[in-house]
CSV table of C-alpha atoms in Angstrom, one decimal:
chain,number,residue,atom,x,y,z
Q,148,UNK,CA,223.4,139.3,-21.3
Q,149,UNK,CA,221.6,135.8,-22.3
Q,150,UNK,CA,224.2,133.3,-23.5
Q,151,UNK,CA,222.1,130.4,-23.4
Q,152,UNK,CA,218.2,129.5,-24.3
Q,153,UNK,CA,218.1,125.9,-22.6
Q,154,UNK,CA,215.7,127.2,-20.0
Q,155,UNK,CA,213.0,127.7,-22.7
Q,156,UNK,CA,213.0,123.8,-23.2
Q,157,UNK,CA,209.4,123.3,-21.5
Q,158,UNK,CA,207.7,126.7,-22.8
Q,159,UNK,CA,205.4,125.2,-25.9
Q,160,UNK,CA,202.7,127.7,-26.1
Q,161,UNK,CA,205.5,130.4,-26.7
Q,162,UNK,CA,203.2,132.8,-29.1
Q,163,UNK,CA,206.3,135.7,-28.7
Q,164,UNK,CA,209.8,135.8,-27.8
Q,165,UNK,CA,211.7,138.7,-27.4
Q,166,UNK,CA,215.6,137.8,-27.7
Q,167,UNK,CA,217.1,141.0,-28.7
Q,168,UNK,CA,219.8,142.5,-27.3
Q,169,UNK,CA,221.6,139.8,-26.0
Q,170,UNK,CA,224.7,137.7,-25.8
Q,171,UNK,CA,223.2,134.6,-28.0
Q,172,UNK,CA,225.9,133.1,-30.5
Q,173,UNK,CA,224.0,129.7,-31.3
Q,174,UNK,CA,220.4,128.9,-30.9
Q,175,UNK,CA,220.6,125.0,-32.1
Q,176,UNK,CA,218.3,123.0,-30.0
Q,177,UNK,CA,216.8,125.5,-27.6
Q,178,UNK,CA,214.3,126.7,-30.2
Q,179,UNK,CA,212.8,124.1,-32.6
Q,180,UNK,CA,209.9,122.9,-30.2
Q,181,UNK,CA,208.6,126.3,-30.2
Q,182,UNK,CA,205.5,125.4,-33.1
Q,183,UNK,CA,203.3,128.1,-32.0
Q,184,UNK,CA,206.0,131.3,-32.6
Q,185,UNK,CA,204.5,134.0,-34.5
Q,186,UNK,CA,207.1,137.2,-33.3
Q,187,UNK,CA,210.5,136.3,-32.6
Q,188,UNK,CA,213.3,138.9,-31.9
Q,189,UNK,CA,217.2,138.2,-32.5
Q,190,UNK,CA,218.4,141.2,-33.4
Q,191,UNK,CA,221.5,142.5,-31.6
Q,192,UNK,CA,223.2,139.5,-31.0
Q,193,UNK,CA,225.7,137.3,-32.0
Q,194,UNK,CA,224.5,134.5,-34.2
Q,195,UNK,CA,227.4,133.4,-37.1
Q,196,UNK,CA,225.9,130.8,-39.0
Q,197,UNK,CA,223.2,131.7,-41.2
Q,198,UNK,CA,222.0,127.8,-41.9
Q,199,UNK,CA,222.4,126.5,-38.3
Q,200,UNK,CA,219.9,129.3,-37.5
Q,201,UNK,CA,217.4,129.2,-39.9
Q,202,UNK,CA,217.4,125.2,-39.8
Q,203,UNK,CA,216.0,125.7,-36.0
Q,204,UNK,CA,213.3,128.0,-37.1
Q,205,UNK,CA,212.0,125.7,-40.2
Q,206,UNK,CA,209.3,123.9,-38.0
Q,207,UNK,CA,207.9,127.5,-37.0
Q,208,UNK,CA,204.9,127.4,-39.2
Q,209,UNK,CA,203.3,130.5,-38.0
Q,210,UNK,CA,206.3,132.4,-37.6
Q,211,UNK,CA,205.1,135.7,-39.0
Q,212,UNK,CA,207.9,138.4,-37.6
Q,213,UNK,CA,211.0,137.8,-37.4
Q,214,UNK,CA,214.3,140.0,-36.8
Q,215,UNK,CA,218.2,139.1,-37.1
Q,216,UNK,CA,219.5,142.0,-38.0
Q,217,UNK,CA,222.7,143.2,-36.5
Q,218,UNK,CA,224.1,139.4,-35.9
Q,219,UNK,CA,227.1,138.5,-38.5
Q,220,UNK,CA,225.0,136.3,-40.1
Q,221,UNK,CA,222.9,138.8,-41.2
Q,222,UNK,CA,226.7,140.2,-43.3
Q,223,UNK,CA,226.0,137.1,-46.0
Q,224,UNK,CA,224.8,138.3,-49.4
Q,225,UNK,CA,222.5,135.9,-49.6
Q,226,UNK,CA,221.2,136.6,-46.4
Q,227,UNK,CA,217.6,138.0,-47.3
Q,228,UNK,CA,217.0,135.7,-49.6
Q,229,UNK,CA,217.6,132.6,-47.8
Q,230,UNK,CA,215.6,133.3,-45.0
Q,231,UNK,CA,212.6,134.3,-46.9
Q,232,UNK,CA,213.2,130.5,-49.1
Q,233,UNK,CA,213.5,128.9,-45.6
Q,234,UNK,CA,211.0,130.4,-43.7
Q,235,UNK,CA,208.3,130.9,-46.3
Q,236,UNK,CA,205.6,131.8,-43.5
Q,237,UNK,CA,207.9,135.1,-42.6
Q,238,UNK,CA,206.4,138.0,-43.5
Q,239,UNK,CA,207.9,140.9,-41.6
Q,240,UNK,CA,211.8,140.2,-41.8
Q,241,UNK,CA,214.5,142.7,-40.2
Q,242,UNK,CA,211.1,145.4,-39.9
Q,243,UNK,CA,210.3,145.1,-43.8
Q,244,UNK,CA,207.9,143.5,-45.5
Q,245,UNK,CA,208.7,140.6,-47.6
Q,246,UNK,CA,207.3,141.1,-51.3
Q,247,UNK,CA,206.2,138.8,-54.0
Q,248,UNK,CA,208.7,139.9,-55.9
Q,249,UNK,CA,211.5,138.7,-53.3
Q,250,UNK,CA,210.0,135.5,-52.7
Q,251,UNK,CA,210.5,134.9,-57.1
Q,252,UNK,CA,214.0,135.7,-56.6
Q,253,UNK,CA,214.6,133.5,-53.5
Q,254,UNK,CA,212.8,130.5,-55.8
Q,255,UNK,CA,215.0,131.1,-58.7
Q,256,UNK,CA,218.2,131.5,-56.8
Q,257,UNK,CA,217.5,128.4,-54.2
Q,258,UNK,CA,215.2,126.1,-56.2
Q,259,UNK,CA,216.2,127.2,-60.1
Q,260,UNK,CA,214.4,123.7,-61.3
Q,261,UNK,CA,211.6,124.6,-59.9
Q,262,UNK,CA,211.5,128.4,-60.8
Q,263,UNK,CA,211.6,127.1,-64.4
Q,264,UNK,CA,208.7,125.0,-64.1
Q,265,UNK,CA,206.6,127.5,-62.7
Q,266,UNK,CA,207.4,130.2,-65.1
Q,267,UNK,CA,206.9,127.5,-67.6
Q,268,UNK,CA,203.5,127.0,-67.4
Q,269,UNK,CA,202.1,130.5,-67.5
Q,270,UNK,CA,198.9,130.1,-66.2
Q,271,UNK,CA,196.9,133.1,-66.5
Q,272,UNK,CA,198.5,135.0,-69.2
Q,273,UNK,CA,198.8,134.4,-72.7
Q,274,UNK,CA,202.0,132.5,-74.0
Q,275,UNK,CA,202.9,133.1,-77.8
Q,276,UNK,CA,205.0,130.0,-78.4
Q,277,UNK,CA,204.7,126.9,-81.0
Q,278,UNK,CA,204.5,123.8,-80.2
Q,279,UNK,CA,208.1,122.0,-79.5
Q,280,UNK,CA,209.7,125.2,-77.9
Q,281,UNK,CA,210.4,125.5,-74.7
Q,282,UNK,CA,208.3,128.4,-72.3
Q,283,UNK,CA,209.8,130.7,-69.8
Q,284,UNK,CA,211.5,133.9,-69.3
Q,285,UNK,CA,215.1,134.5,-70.7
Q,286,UNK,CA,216.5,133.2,-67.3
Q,287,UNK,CA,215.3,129.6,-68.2
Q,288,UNK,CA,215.4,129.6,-72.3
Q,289,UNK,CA,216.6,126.4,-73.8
Q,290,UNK,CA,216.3,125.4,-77.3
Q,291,UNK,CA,213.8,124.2,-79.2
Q,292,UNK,CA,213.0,120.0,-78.0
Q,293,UNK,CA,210.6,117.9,-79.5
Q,294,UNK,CA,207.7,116.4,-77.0
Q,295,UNK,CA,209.0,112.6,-76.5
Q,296,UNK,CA,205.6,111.1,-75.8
Q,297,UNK,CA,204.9,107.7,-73.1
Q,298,UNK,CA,203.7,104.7,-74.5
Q,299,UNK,CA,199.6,103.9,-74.9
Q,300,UNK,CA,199.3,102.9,-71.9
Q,301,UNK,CA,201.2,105.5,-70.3
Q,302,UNK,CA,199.5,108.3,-71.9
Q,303,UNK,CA,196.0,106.9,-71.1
Q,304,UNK,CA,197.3,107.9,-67.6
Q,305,UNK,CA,197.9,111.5,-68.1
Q,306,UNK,CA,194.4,111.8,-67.9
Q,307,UNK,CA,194.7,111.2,-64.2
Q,308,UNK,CA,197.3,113.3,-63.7
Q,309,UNK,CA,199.7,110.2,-63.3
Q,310,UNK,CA,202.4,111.3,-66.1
Q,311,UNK,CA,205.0,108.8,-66.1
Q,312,UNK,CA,207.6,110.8,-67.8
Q,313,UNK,CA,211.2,110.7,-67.3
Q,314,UNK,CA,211.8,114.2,-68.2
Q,315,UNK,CA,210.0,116.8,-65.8
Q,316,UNK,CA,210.0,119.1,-69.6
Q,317,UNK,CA,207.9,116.5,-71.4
Q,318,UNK,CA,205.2,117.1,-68.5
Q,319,UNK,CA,205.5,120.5,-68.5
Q,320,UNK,CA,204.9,120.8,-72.7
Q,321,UNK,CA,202.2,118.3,-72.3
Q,322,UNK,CA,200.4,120.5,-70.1
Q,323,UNK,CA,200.9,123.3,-72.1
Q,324,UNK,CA,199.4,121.3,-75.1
Q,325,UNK,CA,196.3,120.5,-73.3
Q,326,UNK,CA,195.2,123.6,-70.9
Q,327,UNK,CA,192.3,123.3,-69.6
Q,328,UNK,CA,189.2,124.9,-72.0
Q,329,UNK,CA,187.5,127.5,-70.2
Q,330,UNK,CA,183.3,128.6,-71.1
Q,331,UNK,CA,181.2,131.7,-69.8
Q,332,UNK,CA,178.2,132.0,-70.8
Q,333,UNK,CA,175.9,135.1,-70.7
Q,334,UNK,CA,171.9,135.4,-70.9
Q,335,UNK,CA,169.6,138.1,-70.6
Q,336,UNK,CA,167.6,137.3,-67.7
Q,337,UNK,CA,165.4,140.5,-68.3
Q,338,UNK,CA,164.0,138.3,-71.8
Q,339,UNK,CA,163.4,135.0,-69.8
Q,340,UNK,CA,159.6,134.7,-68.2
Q,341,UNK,CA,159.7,134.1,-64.1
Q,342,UNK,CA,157.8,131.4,-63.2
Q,343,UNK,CA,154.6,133.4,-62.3
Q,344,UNK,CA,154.8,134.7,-65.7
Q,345,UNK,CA,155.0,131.1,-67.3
Q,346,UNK,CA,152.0,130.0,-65.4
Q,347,UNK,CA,150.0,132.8,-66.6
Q,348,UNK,CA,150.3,132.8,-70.1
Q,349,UNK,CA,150.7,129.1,-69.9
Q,350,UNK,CA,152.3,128.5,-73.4
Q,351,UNK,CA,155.5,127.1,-74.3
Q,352,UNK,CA,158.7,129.1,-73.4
Q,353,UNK,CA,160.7,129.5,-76.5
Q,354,UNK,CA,164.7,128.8,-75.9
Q,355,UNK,CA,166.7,131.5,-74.5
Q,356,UNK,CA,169.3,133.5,-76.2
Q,357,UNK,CA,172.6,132.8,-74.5
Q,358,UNK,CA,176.2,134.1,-75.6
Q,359,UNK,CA,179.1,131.5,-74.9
Q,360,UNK,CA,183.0,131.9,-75.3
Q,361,UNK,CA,185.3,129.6,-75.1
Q,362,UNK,CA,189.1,130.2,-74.0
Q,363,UNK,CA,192.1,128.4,-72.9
C-alpha cells in the first residue's frame, strides 16, 4: 500500500527496485537520483501521466527492465512507443523485448526530422537515385530539389566535416554525392616467397599479383 517514495531520497547505489503492487500515483522527484537503476518494477499501480513518469526516469542510463503495465498511463496509444524514444537504454519493457523495428517507429513518430535524415543516407545498401532527388522511403519522399551549394570558402570546409549549410537536405545530398570510396584488396600469399625463401635464392622478388576493387 506505498503512496509515497520520499524515503528513497538517500538510496544512490539502488541497482533494483521493486515497486509493484502498490498505491503510487506520481513518482516526480523521489526517483531521478537513482543513476545506477537497471530493474525497476511499477506495474500495478496507479501512475496517470505518461510524461511526468518517464521524464523522472530519463537520467536512468542503465535502466535495462522496466515494467508499467497495469497503471492508466500505460491506456495511451502511444504508450509503447514513447517509452522506448524516452528511455532508449530499456530493453525489456512490460516483460517484452524491445525490437529494432519498434525503436524505427518510435524515431519516425517522435523525431520525424530526424528519421528522414537517417533513412536518407542509406549507408550500407545500394541507393538507385540521380543526382538532385531526394532519398528515403515513401514516408519521407519530397520532390525533386536541386543541391544549393556554400560559397568557396564554405565548401573548402566540408572537407572537415564543418558544412555550413542552412538547409539540413543540402548536407544530406552532399554526402550522398561524396561517400566515402571503399578498396579490398586480395593476394595470393601461397605465390609470395617467405623471407627464408628470399634469403636462399637470394634474387630479386618479382611484384606480387594483387586483385583490388573499389566501391562506394
Amino acid at each position: 500500500q506505498i503512496q509515497d517514495l520520499t524515503f528513497l531520497i538517500k538510496n544512490y547505489c539502488l541497482t533494483e527496485l521493486y515497486l509493484n503492487n502498490n498505491e503510487l500515483t506520481d513518482i516526480s522527484g523521489a526517483l531521478k537520483h537513482l543513476c545506477a537503476l537497471q530493474i525497476l518494477l511499477l506495474h500495478n499501480n496507479q501512475l496517470k501521466k505518461l510524461d511526468k513518469t518517464v521524464k523522472e526516469l530519463k537520467g536512468m542510463i542503465s535502466l535495462q527492465t522496466l515494467n508499467l503495465f497495469h497503471n492508466p498511463l500505460a491506456q495511451d496509444p502511444d504508450y509503447r512507443l514513447y517509452v522506448i524514444y524516452f528511455l532508449p537504454s530499456v530493453q525489456l519493457l512490460d516483460r517484452k523485448s524491445v525490437t529494432q523495428r519498434e525503436r524505427e517507429s518510435a524515431l519516425h513518430l517522435y523525431n520525424r526530422e530526424r528519421s528522414c535524415v537517417v533513412q536518407s543516407i542509406a549507408f550500407g545498401k545500394r541507393v538507385n537515385t540521380p543526382l538532385g532527388t531526394a532519398v528515403g522511403s515513401s514516408r519521407c519522399t519530397q520532390p525533386a530539389r536541386r543541391l544549393m551549394m556554400p560559397s568557396d570558402n564554405a565548401h573548402l570546409l566540408c572537407s572537415f566535416c564543418r558544412i555550413p549549410f542552412e538547409n539540413p537536405e543540402d548536407a544530406v545530398l552532399l554526402r550522398a554525392m561524396t561517400r566515402s570510396l571503399m578498396e579490398f584488396s586480395s593476394v595470393d600469399w601461397n605465390k609470395v616467397a617467405t623471407c627464408r625463401e628470399r634469403q636462399l635464392e637470394n634474387k630479386v622478388e618479382e611484384p606480387h599479383e594483387k586483385l583490388t576493387v573499389q566501391f562506394r
